[in-house]
Amino acid sequence: MVAFIVIFDGRNPQGKATSFNKTLVVRAVEPSVDPLPEETTPIQKAVYQTRAKGLEIYEIYELSGN
């Protein structure tokens, strides 16, 4: 994946772009049938939503120039 992450905060309301050049390795998983608890972090919600679609990112490493 060759992309930019744009981070917005009080000091950078227009956003600051940071390169995100990584290789993501995904695999198919069985979607969870368990409901997501009320008290969850944004990361937990993102993982749950991805796994609910039957995907799991299981490795991230720097993008190779080869």
Short mmCIF file of N, CA and C in Angstrom, two decimals:
data_model
loop_
_atom_site.label_atom_id
_atom_site.label_comp_id
_atom_site.label_asym_id
_atom_site.label_seq_id
_atom_site.Cartn_x
_atom_site.Cartn_y
_atom_site.Cartn_z
N MET A 1 0.85 -1.15 0.00
CA MET A 1 0.00 0.00 0.00
C MET A 1 0.91 1.22 0.00
N VAL A 2 0.70 2.08 -0.92
CA VAL A 2 1.39 3.36 -0.96
C VAL A 2 0.31 4.41 -0.70
N ALA A 3 0.46 5.10 0.43
CA ALA A 3 -0.60 6.03 0.81
C ALA A 3 -0.05 7.11 1.72
N PHE A 4 -0.91 8.04 2.06
CA PHE A 4 -0.61 9.06 3.05
C PHE A 4 -1.67 9.01 4.13
N ILE A 5 -1.24 9.13 5.36
CA ILE A 5 -2.15 9.28 6.48
C ILE A 5 -2.20 10.77 6.75
N VAL A 6 -3.40 11.32 6.84
CA VAL A 6 -3.55 12.75 7.13
C VAL A 6 -4.02 12.87 8.57
N ILE A 7 -3.21 13.57 9.38
CA ILE A 7 -3.50 13.73 10.80
C ILE A 7 -3.98 15.15 11.05
N PHE A 8 -5.16 15.26 11.66
CA PHE A 8 -5.75 16.55 11.98
C PHE A 8 -5.69 16.75 13.49
N ASP A 9 -5.28 17.93 13.93
CA ASP A 9 -5.33 18.28 15.34
C ASP A 9 -5.44 19.79 15.46
N GLY A 10 -5.43 20.30 16.68
CA GLY A 10 -5.60 21.72 16.92
C GLY A 10 -4.50 22.57 16.29
N ARG A 11 -3.29 22.03 16.20
CA ARG A 11 -2.19 22.78 15.61
C ARG A 11 -2.20 22.71 14.09
N ASN A 12 -2.82 21.67 13.53
CA ASN A 12 -2.86 21.47 12.07
C ASN A 12 -4.29 21.22 11.62
N PRO A 13 -5.15 22.24 11.65
CA PRO A 13 -6.55 22.00 11.26
C PRO A 13 -6.71 21.60 9.80
N GLN A 14 -5.74 21.94 8.94
CA GLN A 14 -5.81 21.52 7.54
C GLN A 14 -5.28 20.09 7.37
N GLY A 15 -4.61 19.61 8.40
CA GLY A 15 -4.08 18.26 8.36
C GLY A 15 -2.62 18.22 7.95
N LYS A 16 -1.91 17.22 8.44
CA LYS A 16 -0.51 17.01 8.10
C LYS A 16 -0.40 15.62 7.48
N ALA A 17 0.10 15.56 6.24
CA ALA A 17 0.22 14.28 5.53
C ALA A 17 1.53 13.60 5.91
N THR A 18 1.44 12.32 6.22
CA THR A 18 2.60 11.49 6.54
C THR A 18 2.55 10.26 5.64
N SER A 19 3.66 9.94 5.00
CA SER A 19 3.65 8.78 4.10
C SER A 19 3.46 7.49 4.89
N PHE A 20 2.73 6.57 4.30
CA PHE A 20 2.46 5.26 4.89
C PHE A 20 2.67 4.24 3.78
N ASN A 21 3.92 3.86 3.56
CA ASN A 21 4.27 2.93 2.49
C ASN A 21 4.59 1.58 3.12
N LYS A 22 3.59 0.73 3.20
CA LYS A 22 3.70 -0.54 3.90
C LYS A 22 3.15 -1.67 3.03
N THR A 23 3.58 -2.88 3.35
CA THR A 23 2.97 -4.08 2.80
C THR A 23 2.07 -4.64 3.88
N LEU A 24 0.80 -4.84 3.53
CA LEU A 24 -0.17 -5.42 4.46
C LEU A 24 -0.48 -6.84 4.00
N VAL A 25 -0.41 -7.79 4.92
CA VAL A 25 -0.73 -9.17 4.60
C VAL A 25 -2.05 -9.51 5.30
N VAL A 26 -3.04 -9.91 4.53
CA VAL A 26 -4.36 -10.22 5.08
C VAL A 26 -4.71 -11.68 4.83
N ARG A 27 -5.63 -12.17 5.63
CA ARG A 27 -6.13 -13.53 5.44
C ARG A 27 -7.62 -13.56 5.73
N ALA A 28 -8.27 -14.57 5.19
CA ALA A 28 -9.70 -14.75 5.43
C ALA A 28 -9.89 -15.40 6.80
N VAL A 29 -10.87 -14.92 7.54
CA VAL A 29 -11.22 -15.48 8.85
C VAL A 29 -12.73 -15.65 8.92
N GLU A 30 -13.17 -16.46 9.85
CA GLU A 30 -14.61 -16.60 10.09
C GLU A 30 -15.10 -15.34 10.78
N PRO A 31 -16.13 -14.70 10.24
CA PRO A 31 -16.66 -13.50 10.91
C PRO A 31 -17.19 -13.85 12.30
N SER A 32 -16.98 -12.94 13.23
CA SER A 32 -17.44 -13.15 14.60
C SER A 32 -18.95 -12.99 14.67
N VAL A 33 -19.58 -13.84 15.47
CA VAL A 33 -21.02 -13.71 15.69
C VAL A 33 -21.30 -13.05 17.04
N ASP A 34 -20.23 -12.84 17.82
CA ASP A 34 -20.38 -12.19 19.12
C ASP A 34 -20.58 -10.69 18.93
N PRO A 35 -21.51 -10.09 19.67
CA PRO A 35 -21.71 -8.65 19.53
C PRO A 35 -20.53 -7.87 20.12
N LEU A 36 -20.32 -6.68 19.62
CA LEU A 36 -19.26 -5.81 20.12
C LEU A 36 -19.73 -5.18 21.43
N PRO A 37 -18.92 -5.27 22.50
CA PRO A 37 -19.32 -4.65 23.78
C PRO A 37 -19.50 -3.14 23.66
N GLU A 38 -20.29 -2.56 24.53
CA GLU A 38 -20.53 -1.11 24.52
C GLU A 38 -19.24 -0.32 24.73
N GLU A 39 -18.43 -0.73 25.69
CA GLU A 39 -17.20 -0.02 26.03
C GLU A 39 -16.04 -0.56 25.19
N THR A 40 -15.76 0.08 24.06
CA THR A 40 -14.66 -0.34 23.19
C THR A 40 -13.90 0.88 22.72
N THR A 41 -12.63 0.66 22.39
CA THR A 41 -11.80 1.74 21.87
C THR A 41 -12.00 1.85 20.36
N PRO A 42 -11.60 2.96 19.75
CA PRO A 42 -11.70 3.07 18.29
C PRO A 42 -10.91 1.96 17.57
N ILE A 43 -9.77 1.56 18.10
CA ILE A 43 -8.99 0.48 17.48
C ILE A 43 -9.76 -0.83 17.54
N GLN A 44 -10.36 -1.13 18.70
CA GLN A 44 -11.15 -2.36 18.84
C GLN A 44 -12.33 -2.37 17.87
N LYS A 45 -12.97 -1.22 17.68
CA LYS A 45 -14.08 -1.13 16.73
C LYS A 45 -13.61 -1.38 15.30
N ALA A 46 -12.46 -0.81 14.93
CA ALA A 46 -11.93 -1.00 13.57
C ALA A 46 -11.58 -2.46 13.33
N VAL A 47 -10.96 -3.11 14.31
CA VAL A 47 -10.62 -4.53 14.18
C VAL A 47 -11.89 -5.36 14.06
N TYR A 48 -12.88 -5.09 14.88
CA TYR A 48 -14.13 -5.83 14.84
C TYR A 48 -14.82 -5.68 13.48
N GLN A 49 -14.87 -4.44 12.97
CA GLN A 49 -15.54 -4.20 11.69
C GLN A 49 -14.82 -4.91 10.55
N THR A 50 -13.49 -4.95 10.59
CA THR A 50 -12.73 -5.64 9.56
C THR A 50 -12.94 -7.15 9.64
N ARG A 51 -12.88 -7.69 10.85
CA ARG A 51 -13.09 -9.13 11.02
C ARG A 51 -14.53 -9.53 10.70
N ALA A 52 -15.48 -8.64 10.93
CA ALA A 52 -16.88 -8.94 10.62
C ALA A 52 -17.07 -9.14 9.13
N LYS A 53 -16.17 -8.57 8.32
CA LYS A 53 -16.22 -8.73 6.87
C LYS A 53 -15.40 -9.93 6.40
N GLY A 54 -14.84 -10.67 7.39
CA GLY A 54 -14.11 -11.89 7.04
C GLY A 54 -12.65 -11.68 6.71
N LEU A 55 -12.07 -10.55 7.12
CA LEU A 55 -10.66 -10.27 6.85
C LEU A 55 -9.91 -9.99 8.14
N GLU A 56 -8.62 -10.31 8.12
CA GLU A 56 -7.75 -10.01 9.25
C GLU A 56 -6.39 -9.60 8.72
N ILE A 57 -5.90 -8.44 9.15
CA ILE A 57 -4.53 -8.04 8.83
C ILE A 57 -3.64 -8.72 9.86
N TYR A 58 -2.73 -9.56 9.40
CA TYR A 58 -1.90 -10.25 10.37
C TYR A 58 -0.42 -9.92 10.26
N GLU A 59 -0.05 -9.07 9.31
CA GLU A 59 1.34 -8.65 9.23
C GLU A 59 1.41 -7.32 8.48
N ILE A 60 2.23 -6.42 8.99
CA ILE A 60 2.49 -5.13 8.35
C ILE A 60 3.99 -4.92 8.39
N TYR A 61 4.58 -4.63 7.24
CA TYR A 61 6.01 -4.33 7.21
C TYR A 61 6.31 -3.30 6.14
N GLU A 62 7.51 -2.73 6.20
CA GLU A 62 7.91 -1.69 5.26
C GLU A 62 7.81 -2.17 3.81
N LEU A 63 7.35 -1.30 2.94
CA LEU A 63 7.23 -1.62 1.53
C LEU A 63 8.63 -1.76 0.92
N SER A 64 8.85 -2.86 0.24
CA SER A 64 10.15 -3.11 -0.36
C SER A 64 10.23 -2.41 -1.70
N GLY A 65 11.39 -1.86 -2.03
CA GLY A 65 11.59 -1.19 -3.30
C GLY A 65 11.95 -2.14 -4.42
N ASN A 66 12.01 -3.43 -4.14
CA ASN A 66 12.43 -4.44 -5.15
C ASN A 66 11.31 -4.81 -6.07
#
